[in-house]
Amino acid sequence: MNYKSTRNSSVKVSAAQAIAQGISKDGGLFVPEQLPQYRYEDLTALKEMDYMGRAQKILSDFLTDFTQEEIRESVQSAYAPEKFGGDNPAPLTLLQNNDKNMYLMELWHGPTCAFKDMALQLLPHLLTKSLKKTYADKTAVILVATSGDTGKAALEGFKDVDGTKILVFYPEDGVSPMQKRQMNTQEGGNVSVCAIEGNFDDAQTGVKKIFTDPQTASLLEQNNMLFSSANSINWGRLLPQIVYYFSAYCDLMNTGEIDYEGEKVNIVVPTGNFGNILAAYYAKEMGLPVNKLICASNSNNVLTDFIRTGTYDKNRSFYTTISPSMDILVSSNLERLLYHLTGGDDQKVSLWMKQLSETGAYTVDEAVKESVQNLFYSGCCDDQGTKQTIKMMYDTENYLCDTHTAVAVNVYHQYVEETGNREIPAIVASTASPYKFAASVLDALTDEQAAADEFAMVEELSAVSGTMIPEPIAQLKEKKLRFDQVCSASGMKDVVLRMLAIQ
């Protein structure tokens, strides 16, 4: 299987090339030429496997230039039980009272307590193998823009991985205190972290500019280096996320919740950069029986408005919310969806992306708008609604959820109220541990002034809720701060060159 650029369909690269390179030289994103198709008998076979077996099968269908042994080794290293607390890294929890058909797919049992671990424990293995196939003698420089969770998960995944260096940029005032501490205490000889003055979109735009800057690329070439990405613009980051939607469906087949061929589910995803829900779209297009993809946004509801109107317009107020990983106004992975829905019309996609860059907005044609609305339901939830949902979940279900999962649950309830459709099982992506956002979750539960120290808040949340503090969070208290650098968005390139010592 080869991969094409969303902005130039004549570009064709192998899976290894796409993963190693991260982004096409024309600024486009790599997409597979075709999608493998799974029938009911394939799902029946998958349900007999454990998570690792399912991952090996699905990855093998996309990574055709990798050997079975390479894929098996990568999967077994990534999803070792000691990393995720058991054999199933993405368990389902059924809500018992008001939502008997709603299952929370807990994606946060990994080493950084966020769903990004599901991909970023695997990506370093795929990337290092890709480098050997394509750029055997080069060092990969991983540039990451993060709204909170990707940064720590990428740092942890690439820590001391041979042949790589990783630099993470995050918005100084746009992540939770726990997310910031996770990144700034990161261990490893090949890692670096820098805050920027601005928001996530500024960081993401800065990283993309560095990626496509010819002068910087030439400097790297002279020093036997190349850029790659751990953001979901990298196909190797997005692909592993397809697996857990198939796995969740198979788990429901095994429990009897799915009891006839072709029975559909709804999939609910809190999303900002559109990567996690795009993975669900790919699963649907591959044959997973999905009724509706439910896209949940916070107050930064640019995706909600796009799905409802066909106009993507980032020219709006930016909100710093209690669900910071979704504080995004430029959803990079939407470009991949548009490419597929236009039938691979790279010129049309390029034009829309050019309009977004120059004017901050674009409007898709009626055919694409209709396709988007057939596939997706969209809704949004502000901070007040998020807190109310956290409180409701705890009071009625005795379930403690984080601020992003609460957005998804809130929007799912909006969908049910609007459509009356509560009979179809819903798989809700639960994307982070509540302890990563202890202040906001505690405030939702108690309405009391939280303690100033984040670890005091973590301990209070544990006492109030009767739940255990995840070990990776508890261990942070004793770790020393390593990084405190702050730069302007325009200074990001200089930071990269200083880190690499190639100015």
Short mmCIF file of C-alpha atoms in Angstrom, two decimals:
data_model
loop_
_atom_site.label_atom_id
_atom_site.label_comp_id
_atom_site.label_asym_id
_atom_site.label_seq_id
_atom_site.Cartn_x
_atom_site.Cartn_y
_atom_site.Cartn_z
CA MET A 1 0.00 0.00 0.00
CA ASN A 2 1.28 3.43 -0.95
CA TYR A 3 0.39 6.83 0.50
CA LYS A 4 -0.54 10.04 -1.31
CA SER A 5 -0.34 13.70 -0.34
CA THR A 6 -3.62 15.53 0.21
CA ARG A 7 -2.20 18.46 -1.79
CA ASN A 8 -0.58 16.53 -4.62
CA SER A 9 -1.98 13.12 -5.54
CA SER A 10 0.98 12.40 -7.80
CA VAL A 11 3.15 12.05 -4.69
CA LYS A 12 3.32 8.39 -3.75
CA VAL A 13 5.42 7.02 -0.90
CA SER A 14 5.66 3.81 1.09
CA ALA A 15 4.31 3.49 4.61
CA ALA A 16 7.84 3.71 5.99
CA GLN A 17 8.50 6.87 4.00
CA ALA A 18 5.22 8.46 5.17
CA ILE A 19 5.96 7.68 8.82
CA ALA A 20 9.59 8.76 8.69
CA GLN A 21 8.82 12.00 6.85
CA GLY A 22 5.67 12.83 8.83
CA ILE A 23 4.33 15.46 6.42
CA SER A 24 4.62 15.83 2.65
CA LYS A 25 7.10 18.40 1.34
CA ASP A 26 4.18 20.27 -0.25
CA GLY A 27 2.60 20.72 3.19
CA GLY A 28 -0.03 18.05 2.61
CA LEU A 29 -0.80 15.08 4.82
CA PHE A 30 -0.23 11.48 3.79
CA VAL A 31 -3.30 9.28 3.29
CA PRO A 32 -3.55 5.63 2.19
CA GLU A 33 -4.31 4.98 -1.48
CA GLN A 34 -7.13 2.67 -0.44
CA LEU A 35 -8.60 1.27 2.75
CA PRO A 36 -8.69 -2.46 3.58
CA GLN A 37 -12.26 -3.74 3.82
CA TYR A 38 -13.47 -5.79 6.78
CA ARG A 39 -16.59 -7.95 6.52
CA TYR A 40 -18.55 -9.53 9.35
CA GLU A 41 -16.46 -12.69 9.20
CA ASP A 42 -13.34 -10.55 9.66
CA LEU A 43 -14.86 -8.95 12.76
CA THR A 44 -15.77 -12.41 14.02
CA ALA A 45 -12.14 -13.45 13.65
CA LEU A 46 -10.91 -10.26 15.34
CA LYS A 47 -13.17 -10.77 18.36
CA GLU A 48 -11.37 -14.02 19.15
CA MET A 49 -8.05 -12.15 19.44
CA ASP A 50 -6.69 -10.03 22.28
CA TYR A 51 -5.85 -6.35 21.75
CA MET A 52 -2.34 -7.09 20.52
CA GLY A 53 -3.65 -9.57 17.96
CA ARG A 54 -6.20 -7.09 16.67
CA ALA A 55 -3.53 -4.40 16.42
CA GLN A 56 -1.17 -6.70 14.52
CA LYS A 57 -3.87 -7.61 11.99
CA ILE A 58 -5.00 -4.03 11.31
CA LEU A 59 -1.49 -2.58 11.17
CA SER A 60 -0.40 -5.35 8.79
CA ASP A 61 -3.08 -4.30 6.31
CA PHE A 62 -1.69 -0.76 6.18
CA LEU A 63 2.06 -1.28 6.69
CA THR A 64 2.70 -3.61 3.78
CA ASP A 65 6.42 -2.81 3.62
CA PHE A 66 6.89 -4.01 7.22
CA THR A 67 7.45 -7.67 8.02
CA GLN A 68 5.06 -9.53 10.31
CA GLU A 69 7.88 -9.85 12.82
CA GLU A 70 8.51 -6.09 12.78
CA ILE A 71 4.84 -5.39 13.45
CA ARG A 72 4.55 -8.08 16.12
CA GLU A 73 7.65 -6.79 17.92
CA SER A 74 6.38 -3.20 17.79
CA VAL A 75 2.91 -4.06 19.08
CA GLN A 76 4.13 -6.30 21.89
CA SER A 77 6.60 -3.67 23.07
CA ALA A 78 4.03 -0.89 22.92
CA TYR A 79 1.14 -2.61 24.68
CA ALA A 80 2.98 -4.66 27.28
CA PRO A 81 0.61 -5.30 30.21
CA GLU A 82 2.93 -3.53 32.68
CA LYS A 83 2.54 -0.30 30.69
CA PHE A 84 -1.27 -0.30 30.62
CA GLY A 85 -2.17 -2.20 33.76
CA GLY A 86 -3.47 -5.31 32.01
CA ASP A 87 -3.97 -7.17 28.74
CA ASN A 88 -6.60 -4.75 27.41
CA PRO A 89 -5.21 -1.21 27.20
CA ALA A 90 -8.63 0.19 26.15
CA PRO A 91 -11.28 -1.37 28.44
CA LEU A 92 -14.97 -0.52 28.24
CA THR A 93 -17.01 0.65 31.24
CA LEU A 94 -20.79 0.38 30.99
CA LEU A 95 -22.72 3.17 32.69
CA GLN A 96 -25.25 1.41 34.86
CA ASN A 97 -28.09 3.83 35.52
CA ASN A 98 -29.30 6.40 32.99
CA ASP A 99 -27.31 5.27 29.99
CA LYS A 100 -27.48 1.50 29.69
CA ASN A 101 -26.31 1.69 26.09
CA MET A 102 -23.38 4.03 26.73
CA TYR A 103 -19.91 2.60 27.14
CA LEU A 104 -16.86 4.63 28.11
CA MET A 105 -13.78 3.41 26.26
CA GLU A 106 -11.04 4.21 28.76
CA LEU A 107 -7.96 5.17 26.77
CA TRP A 108 -5.95 6.60 29.66
CA HIS A 109 -4.41 3.61 31.44
CA GLY A 110 -0.97 4.15 29.91
CA PRO A 111 2.18 5.75 31.32
CA THR A 112 1.03 9.38 30.88
CA CYS A 113 -2.67 8.85 31.75
CA ALA A 114 -4.00 10.10 28.40
CA PHE A 115 -5.28 8.51 25.18
CA LYS A 116 -2.20 9.68 23.30
CA ASP A 117 -0.31 6.77 24.88
CA MET A 118 -2.31 4.37 22.72
CA ALA A 119 -0.47 5.69 19.66
CA LEU A 120 2.69 7.21 21.09
CA GLN A 121 3.87 4.04 22.79
CA LEU A 122 3.78 2.44 19.34
CA LEU A 123 5.00 5.26 17.08
CA PRO A 124 8.66 5.22 18.22
CA HIS A 125 8.90 1.54 17.23
CA LEU A 126 7.29 2.21 13.84
CA LEU A 127 9.43 5.30 13.28
CA THR A 128 12.78 3.71 14.09
CA LYS A 129 11.99 0.79 11.80
CA SER A 130 10.87 3.24 9.09
CA LEU A 131 14.13 5.17 9.41
CA LYS A 132 16.16 2.01 8.88
CA LYS A 133 14.20 1.31 5.70
CA THR A 134 14.43 4.83 4.28
CA TYR A 135 17.06 7.00 6.01
CA ALA A 136 19.38 4.51 7.65
CA ASP A 137 22.07 6.99 8.67
CA LYS A 138 19.94 9.98 9.68
CA THR A 139 18.75 11.26 13.06
CA ALA A 140 15.02 11.98 13.22
CA VAL A 141 14.17 15.32 14.82
CA ILE A 142 10.66 15.00 16.23
CA LEU A 143 8.89 18.36 16.45
CA VAL A 144 5.68 18.43 18.47
CA ALA A 145 3.08 21.10 19.08
CA THR A 146 0.83 20.13 21.96
CA SER A 147 -2.33 21.35 23.61
CA GLY A 148 -1.39 19.26 26.63
CA ASP A 149 -1.46 15.48 26.34
CA THR A 150 0.43 14.77 23.11
CA GLY A 151 3.56 16.48 24.44
CA LYS A 152 4.05 14.30 27.48
CA ALA A 153 3.04 11.12 25.67
CA ALA A 154 5.49 11.85 22.85
CA LEU A 155 8.30 12.72 25.27
CA GLU A 156 7.72 9.52 27.18
CA GLY A 157 7.49 7.40 24.04
CA PHE A 158 10.66 8.79 22.45
CA LYS A 159 12.71 9.12 25.65
CA ASP A 160 16.25 7.90 24.91
CA VAL A 161 15.19 6.20 21.66
CA ASP A 162 18.31 5.80 19.51
CA GLY A 163 18.47 7.93 16.39
CA THR A 164 15.91 10.48 17.57
CA LYS A 165 15.73 13.88 19.21
CA ILE A 166 12.42 15.37 20.34
CA LEU A 167 11.38 18.95 21.04
CA VAL A 168 7.91 19.82 22.34
CA PHE A 169 6.28 23.26 22.19
CA TYR A 170 3.23 24.03 24.34
CA PRO A 171 1.20 27.21 25.03
CA GLU A 172 2.49 28.64 28.29
CA ASP A 173 -0.97 29.44 29.68
CA GLY A 174 -2.92 26.85 27.72
CA VAL A 175 -2.31 23.56 29.56
CA SER A 176 -3.25 22.31 33.00
CA PRO A 177 -0.70 22.58 35.84
CA MET A 178 -0.36 18.79 35.85
CA GLN A 179 0.21 18.63 32.09
CA LYS A 180 2.86 21.34 32.39
CA ARG A 181 4.63 19.54 35.23
CA GLN A 182 4.55 16.25 33.33
CA MET A 183 6.39 17.85 30.42
CA ASN A 184 8.82 20.02 32.35
CA THR A 185 10.05 17.13 34.52
CA GLN A 186 10.56 14.78 31.57
CA GLU A 187 13.63 12.56 31.80
CA GLY A 188 15.80 11.53 28.86
CA GLY A 189 18.96 12.72 27.15
CA ASN A 190 17.31 13.40 23.77
CA VAL A 191 14.32 15.45 24.95
CA SER A 192 13.64 19.17 25.20
CA VAL A 193 10.58 21.27 26.08
CA CYS A 194 9.74 24.92 25.44
CA ALA A 195 6.65 26.99 26.23
CA ILE A 196 5.47 29.59 23.75
CA GLU A 197 3.73 32.91 24.20
CA GLY A 198 0.47 32.14 22.43
CA ASN A 199 -2.06 29.35 22.04
CA PHE A 200 -1.91 25.87 20.55
CA ASP A 201 -2.74 27.11 17.06
CA ASP A 202 0.31 29.39 17.23
CA ALA A 203 2.46 26.42 18.24
CA GLN A 204 1.03 24.17 15.54
CA THR A 205 1.43 26.83 12.84
CA GLY A 206 5.02 27.44 13.96
CA VAL A 207 5.89 23.75 13.77
CA LYS A 208 4.38 23.43 10.27
CA LYS A 209 6.38 26.46 9.09
CA ILE A 210 9.60 24.96 10.41
CA PHE A 211 8.79 21.64 8.74
CA THR A 212 8.38 23.24 5.32
CA ASP A 213 11.15 25.87 5.56
CA PRO A 214 13.76 25.07 2.86
CA GLN A 215 16.61 26.79 4.72
CA THR A 216 16.02 24.75 7.86
CA ALA A 217 15.65 21.56 5.84
CA SER A 218 18.99 22.27 4.18
CA LEU A 219 20.68 22.79 7.56
CA LEU A 220 19.31 19.48 8.77
CA GLU A 221 20.43 17.71 5.60
CA GLN A 222 23.96 19.03 6.09
CA ASN A 223 23.95 17.59 9.59
CA ASN A 224 22.48 14.19 8.65
CA MET A 225 19.10 14.93 10.22
CA LEU A 226 15.51 15.10 9.07
CA PHE A 227 12.29 16.33 10.60
CA SER A 228 9.46 14.02 11.58
CA SER A 229 6.33 14.45 13.64
CA ALA A 230 4.61 12.81 16.58
CA ASN A 231 1.44 14.84 16.10
CA SER A 232 -1.50 13.15 14.42
CA ILE A 233 -0.43 14.73 11.12
CA ASN A 234 1.92 11.69 11.08
CA TRP A 235 0.16 8.64 9.68
CA GLY A 236 2.06 6.47 12.15
CA ARG A 237 0.35 8.38 14.97
CA LEU A 238 -3.12 8.14 13.47
CA LEU A 239 -3.11 4.50 12.38
CA PRO A 240 -2.91 2.95 15.89
CA GLN A 241 -6.01 4.90 16.87
CA ILE A 242 -8.10 3.00 14.32
CA VAL A 243 -7.39 -0.18 16.26
CA TYR A 244 -9.21 0.70 19.45
CA TYR A 245 -12.51 1.39 17.70
CA PHE A 246 -12.44 -2.05 16.14
CA SER A 247 -11.35 -3.55 19.44
CA ALA A 248 -14.20 -1.90 21.35
CA TYR A 249 -16.74 -3.24 18.86
CA CYS A 250 -15.24 -6.72 19.17
CA ASP A 251 -15.46 -6.49 22.96
CA LEU A 252 -19.17 -5.68 22.63
CA MET A 253 -19.58 -8.69 20.36
CA ASN A 254 -17.97 -10.84 23.04
CA THR A 255 -20.26 -9.54 25.79
CA GLY A 256 -23.38 -10.06 23.67
CA GLU A 257 -24.22 -6.34 23.43
CA ILE A 258 -23.71 -6.70 19.67
CA ASP A 259 -25.83 -9.73 18.87
CA TYR A 260 -26.54 -9.67 15.14
CA GLU A 261 -24.57 -9.14 11.95
CA GLY A 262 -24.16 -5.50 11.02
CA GLU A 263 -25.55 -4.08 14.27
CA LYS A 264 -24.41 -0.47 14.43
CA VAL A 265 -22.89 1.66 17.17
CA ASN A 266 -22.53 5.39 17.64
CA ILE A 267 -19.03 6.67 18.36
CA VAL A 268 -18.63 9.82 20.44
CA VAL A 269 -15.28 11.63 20.48
CA PRO A 270 -14.16 14.84 22.22
CA THR A 271 -11.84 16.38 19.67
CA GLY A 272 -9.95 19.53 18.78
CA ASN A 273 -7.45 18.56 16.10
CA PHE A 274 -9.87 16.03 14.53
CA GLY A 275 -7.39 13.14 14.65
CA ASN A 276 -9.17 10.86 17.11
CA ILE A 277 -12.53 11.11 15.38
CA LEU A 278 -10.88 10.80 11.97
CA ALA A 279 -9.56 7.41 13.10
CA ALA A 280 -13.18 6.45 13.86
CA TYR A 281 -14.15 7.64 10.36
CA TYR A 282 -11.48 5.38 8.86
CA ALA A 283 -12.80 2.46 10.91
CA LYS A 284 -16.30 3.12 9.57
CA GLU A 285 -15.05 3.31 5.99
CA MET A 286 -13.20 0.03 6.49
CA GLY A 287 -16.45 -1.71 7.38
CA LEU A 288 -16.99 -1.17 11.10
CA PRO A 289 -20.77 -0.85 11.53
CA VAL A 290 -21.15 2.76 12.68
CA ASN A 291 -24.39 4.72 12.68
CA LYS A 292 -23.13 8.21 13.52
CA LEU A 293 -19.81 9.81 14.37
CA ILE A 294 -20.56 12.32 17.12
CA CYS A 295 -18.04 15.17 17.22
CA ALA A 296 -17.89 16.89 20.62
CA SER A 297 -16.28 20.33 21.02
CA ASN A 298 -15.83 22.72 23.94
CA SER A 299 -16.36 26.48 23.64
CA ASN A 300 -13.83 26.51 20.80
CA ASN A 301 -16.57 25.13 18.59
CA VAL A 302 -15.12 25.68 15.14
CA LEU A 303 -15.75 22.03 14.21
CA THR A 304 -19.35 22.16 15.43
CA ASP A 305 -20.02 25.14 13.20
CA PHE A 306 -18.23 23.57 10.23
CA ILE A 307 -20.23 20.36 10.39
CA ARG A 308 -23.48 22.29 10.67
CA THR A 309 -22.79 24.95 8.03
CA GLY A 310 -20.03 23.77 5.70
CA THR A 311 -17.97 26.86 6.52
CA TYR A 312 -14.75 26.53 8.49
CA ASP A 313 -13.95 29.88 10.10
CA LYS A 314 -11.18 30.29 12.66
CA ASN A 315 -11.80 34.06 12.85
CA ARG A 316 -13.42 33.94 16.25
CA SER A 317 -12.65 34.32 19.92
CA PHE A 318 -10.24 31.79 21.36
CA TYR A 319 -11.23 30.40 24.77
CA THR A 320 -8.92 28.96 27.40
CA THR A 321 -11.13 26.27 28.90
CA ILE A 322 -11.01 23.55 31.55
CA SER A 323 -10.70 21.01 28.70
CA PRO A 324 -7.44 22.48 27.32
CA SER A 325 -6.49 19.62 25.00
CA MET A 326 -9.43 20.73 22.84
CA ASP A 327 -8.55 24.43 22.82
CA ILE A 328 -7.83 24.45 19.10
CA LEU A 329 -9.15 26.53 16.20
CA VAL A 330 -7.16 24.95 13.35
CA SER A 331 -8.05 21.25 13.11
CA SER A 332 -5.25 19.83 10.99
CA ASN A 333 -6.69 16.38 10.34
CA LEU A 334 -9.84 17.77 8.77
CA GLU A 335 -7.72 18.13 5.63
CA ARG A 336 -7.55 14.34 5.33
CA LEU A 337 -11.34 14.02 5.57
CA LEU A 338 -11.85 16.67 2.89
CA TYR A 339 -9.46 14.86 0.57
CA HIS A 340 -11.46 11.65 0.89
CA LEU A 341 -14.86 13.31 0.57
CA THR A 342 -13.80 15.14 -2.62
CA GLY A 343 -12.71 11.86 -4.18
CA GLY A 344 -9.05 12.81 -3.87
CA ASP A 345 -9.34 16.27 -5.43
CA ASP A 346 -5.97 17.65 -4.35
CA GLN A 347 -6.51 20.98 -6.14
CA LYS A 348 -9.75 21.65 -4.30
CA VAL A 349 -8.20 20.71 -0.95
CA SER A 350 -5.14 22.85 -1.65
CA LEU A 351 -7.36 25.81 -2.47
CA TRP A 352 -9.31 25.46 0.78
CA MET A 353 -6.12 25.17 2.81
CA LYS A 354 -4.71 28.23 1.03
CA GLN A 355 -7.87 30.17 1.87
CA LEU A 356 -7.61 29.05 5.50
CA SER A 357 -4.01 30.24 5.66
CA GLU A 358 -4.67 33.57 3.97
CA THR A 359 -8.15 34.52 5.21
CA GLY A 360 -8.80 32.16 8.13
CA ALA A 361 -11.86 30.60 6.49
CA TYR A 362 -13.17 28.46 3.64
CA THR A 363 -16.52 27.00 2.57
CA VAL A 364 -16.82 23.53 1.07
CA ASP A 365 -19.15 22.72 -1.80
CA GLU A 366 -22.66 21.35 -1.26
CA ALA A 367 -21.69 17.76 -2.06
CA VAL A 368 -18.95 17.71 0.60
CA LYS A 369 -21.19 19.50 3.10
CA GLU A 370 -23.90 16.88 2.60
CA SER A 371 -21.39 14.04 3.02
CA VAL A 372 -20.04 15.56 6.24
CA GLN A 373 -23.53 15.94 7.68
CA ASN A 374 -24.48 12.38 6.75
CA LEU A 375 -21.44 11.08 8.60
CA PHE A 376 -21.24 13.39 11.61
CA TYR A 377 -23.38 14.91 14.33
CA SER A 378 -21.79 17.88 16.06
CA GLY A 379 -22.30 19.60 19.36
CA CYS A 380 -20.42 21.72 21.87
CA CYS A 381 -20.31 22.22 25.62
CA ASP A 382 -19.00 25.17 27.66
CA ASP A 383 -17.17 24.96 31.00
CA GLN A 384 -20.35 25.19 33.05
CA GLY A 385 -21.91 22.30 31.15
CA THR A 386 -18.67 20.34 31.51
CA LYS A 387 -18.68 20.73 35.29
CA GLN A 388 -22.35 19.85 35.52
CA THR A 389 -21.71 16.67 33.56
CA ILE A 390 -18.78 15.67 35.80
CA LYS A 391 -21.02 16.14 38.84
CA MET A 392 -23.91 14.25 37.23
CA MET A 393 -21.65 11.34 36.26
CA TYR A 394 -20.31 11.09 39.78
CA ASP A 395 -23.68 11.43 41.50
CA THR A 396 -25.64 9.05 39.27
CA GLU A 397 -22.96 6.60 38.15
CA ASN A 398 -20.33 6.89 40.88
CA TYR A 399 -17.94 7.46 37.98
CA LEU A 400 -15.19 10.06 38.05
CA CYS A 401 -14.42 11.46 34.60
CA ASP A 402 -12.13 14.17 33.30
CA THR A 403 -13.08 17.45 31.66
CA HIS A 404 -12.74 16.15 28.08
CA THR A 405 -14.74 12.97 28.59
CA ALA A 406 -17.44 15.12 30.20
CA VAL A 407 -17.69 17.22 27.03
CA ALA A 408 -18.26 14.03 25.02
CA VAL A 409 -20.94 12.73 27.41
CA ASN A 410 -22.69 16.11 27.41
CA VAL A 411 -22.79 16.26 23.61
CA TYR A 412 -23.98 12.64 23.41
CA HIS A 413 -26.91 13.60 25.64
CA GLN A 414 -27.61 16.50 23.27
CA TYR A 415 -27.67 14.01 20.40
CA VAL A 416 -30.08 11.71 22.21
CA GLU A 417 -32.36 14.59 23.15
CA GLU A 418 -32.38 15.92 19.58
CA THR A 419 -32.82 12.58 17.81
CA GLY A 420 -34.48 10.38 20.44
CA ASN A 421 -31.99 7.71 19.44
CA ARG A 422 -30.86 6.00 22.65
CA GLU A 423 -31.25 2.38 21.58
CA ILE A 424 -28.07 2.20 19.51
CA PRO A 425 -25.03 1.39 21.72
CA ALA A 426 -22.68 4.34 22.07
CA ILE A 427 -18.92 4.05 22.47
CA VAL A 428 -17.60 7.23 24.11
CA ALA A 429 -13.86 7.92 23.90
CA SER A 430 -12.71 8.69 27.45
CA THR A 431 -9.46 10.44 26.76
CA ALA A 432 -7.71 11.29 30.05
CA SER A 433 -7.51 10.54 33.73
CA PRO A 434 -9.45 13.04 35.88
CA TYR A 435 -6.28 13.46 37.94
CA LYS A 436 -4.64 15.35 35.08
CA PHE A 437 -7.24 18.08 35.63
CA ALA A 438 -7.71 17.77 39.36
CA ALA A 439 -8.56 21.43 40.06
CA SER A 440 -11.44 21.53 37.58
CA VAL A 441 -12.80 18.11 38.51
CA LEU A 442 -12.61 18.93 42.22
CA ASP A 443 -14.38 22.24 41.62
CA ALA A 444 -17.14 20.41 39.75
CA LEU A 445 -17.65 17.99 42.64
CA THR A 446 -17.40 20.31 45.63
CA ASP A 447 -17.82 23.95 44.54
CA GLU A 448 -15.08 24.77 47.03
CA GLN A 449 -11.93 26.83 46.56
CA ALA A 450 -9.21 24.43 45.50
CA ALA A 451 -5.81 24.31 47.16
CA ALA A 452 -3.03 26.26 45.47
CA ASP A 453 -0.71 23.28 45.07
CA GLU A 454 -1.67 20.80 42.33
CA PHE A 455 -0.57 17.81 44.39
CA ALA A 456 -2.70 18.93 47.31
CA MET A 457 -5.61 19.06 44.87
CA VAL A 458 -4.80 15.58 43.61
CA GLU A 459 -4.82 14.21 47.15
CA GLU A 460 -8.06 16.03 47.95
CA LEU A 461 -9.71 14.66 44.81
CA SER A 462 -8.71 11.16 45.85
CA ALA A 463 -10.15 11.70 49.33
CA VAL A 464 -13.41 13.21 48.05
CA SER A 465 -14.01 10.60 45.36
CA GLY A 466 -12.56 7.53 47.03
CA THR A 467 -10.51 6.74 43.93
CA MET A 468 -6.82 5.90 43.63
CA ILE A 469 -4.28 8.39 42.33
CA PRO A 470 -2.65 6.92 39.20
CA GLU A 471 0.97 5.99 39.87
CA PRO A 472 2.41 8.17 37.06
CA ILE A 473 0.70 11.20 38.62
CA ALA A 474 1.74 10.34 42.16
CA GLN A 475 5.39 9.95 41.12
CA LEU A 476 5.54 13.45 39.62
CA LYS A 477 5.69 15.11 43.01
CA GLU A 478 9.28 13.97 43.57
CA LYS A 479 10.58 14.73 40.09
CA LYS A 480 12.79 17.77 39.49
CA LEU A 481 11.91 20.46 37.00
CA ARG A 482 14.22 20.37 33.99
CA PHE A 483 12.73 22.84 31.53
CA ASP A 484 11.55 26.41 31.99
CA GLN A 485 12.27 28.05 28.61
CA VAL A 486 9.65 30.34 27.05
CA CYS A 487 9.83 31.81 23.52
CA SER A 488 7.64 33.80 21.18
CA ALA A 489 5.89 32.01 18.33
CA SER A 490 8.26 33.73 15.90
CA GLY A 491 11.26 32.46 17.88
CA MET A 492 10.44 28.75 17.62
CA LYS A 493 12.81 28.12 14.73
CA ASP A 494 15.74 29.56 16.67
CA VAL A 495 14.91 27.32 19.63
CA VAL A 496 14.98 24.27 17.36
CA LEU A 497 18.32 25.18 15.82
CA ARG A 498 19.88 25.90 19.23
CA MET A 499 18.68 22.55 20.56
CA LEU A 500 20.23 20.81 17.58
CA ALA A 501 23.40 22.94 17.77
CA ILE A 502 23.33 23.61 14.02
CA GLN A 503 22.99 27.40 13.87
#
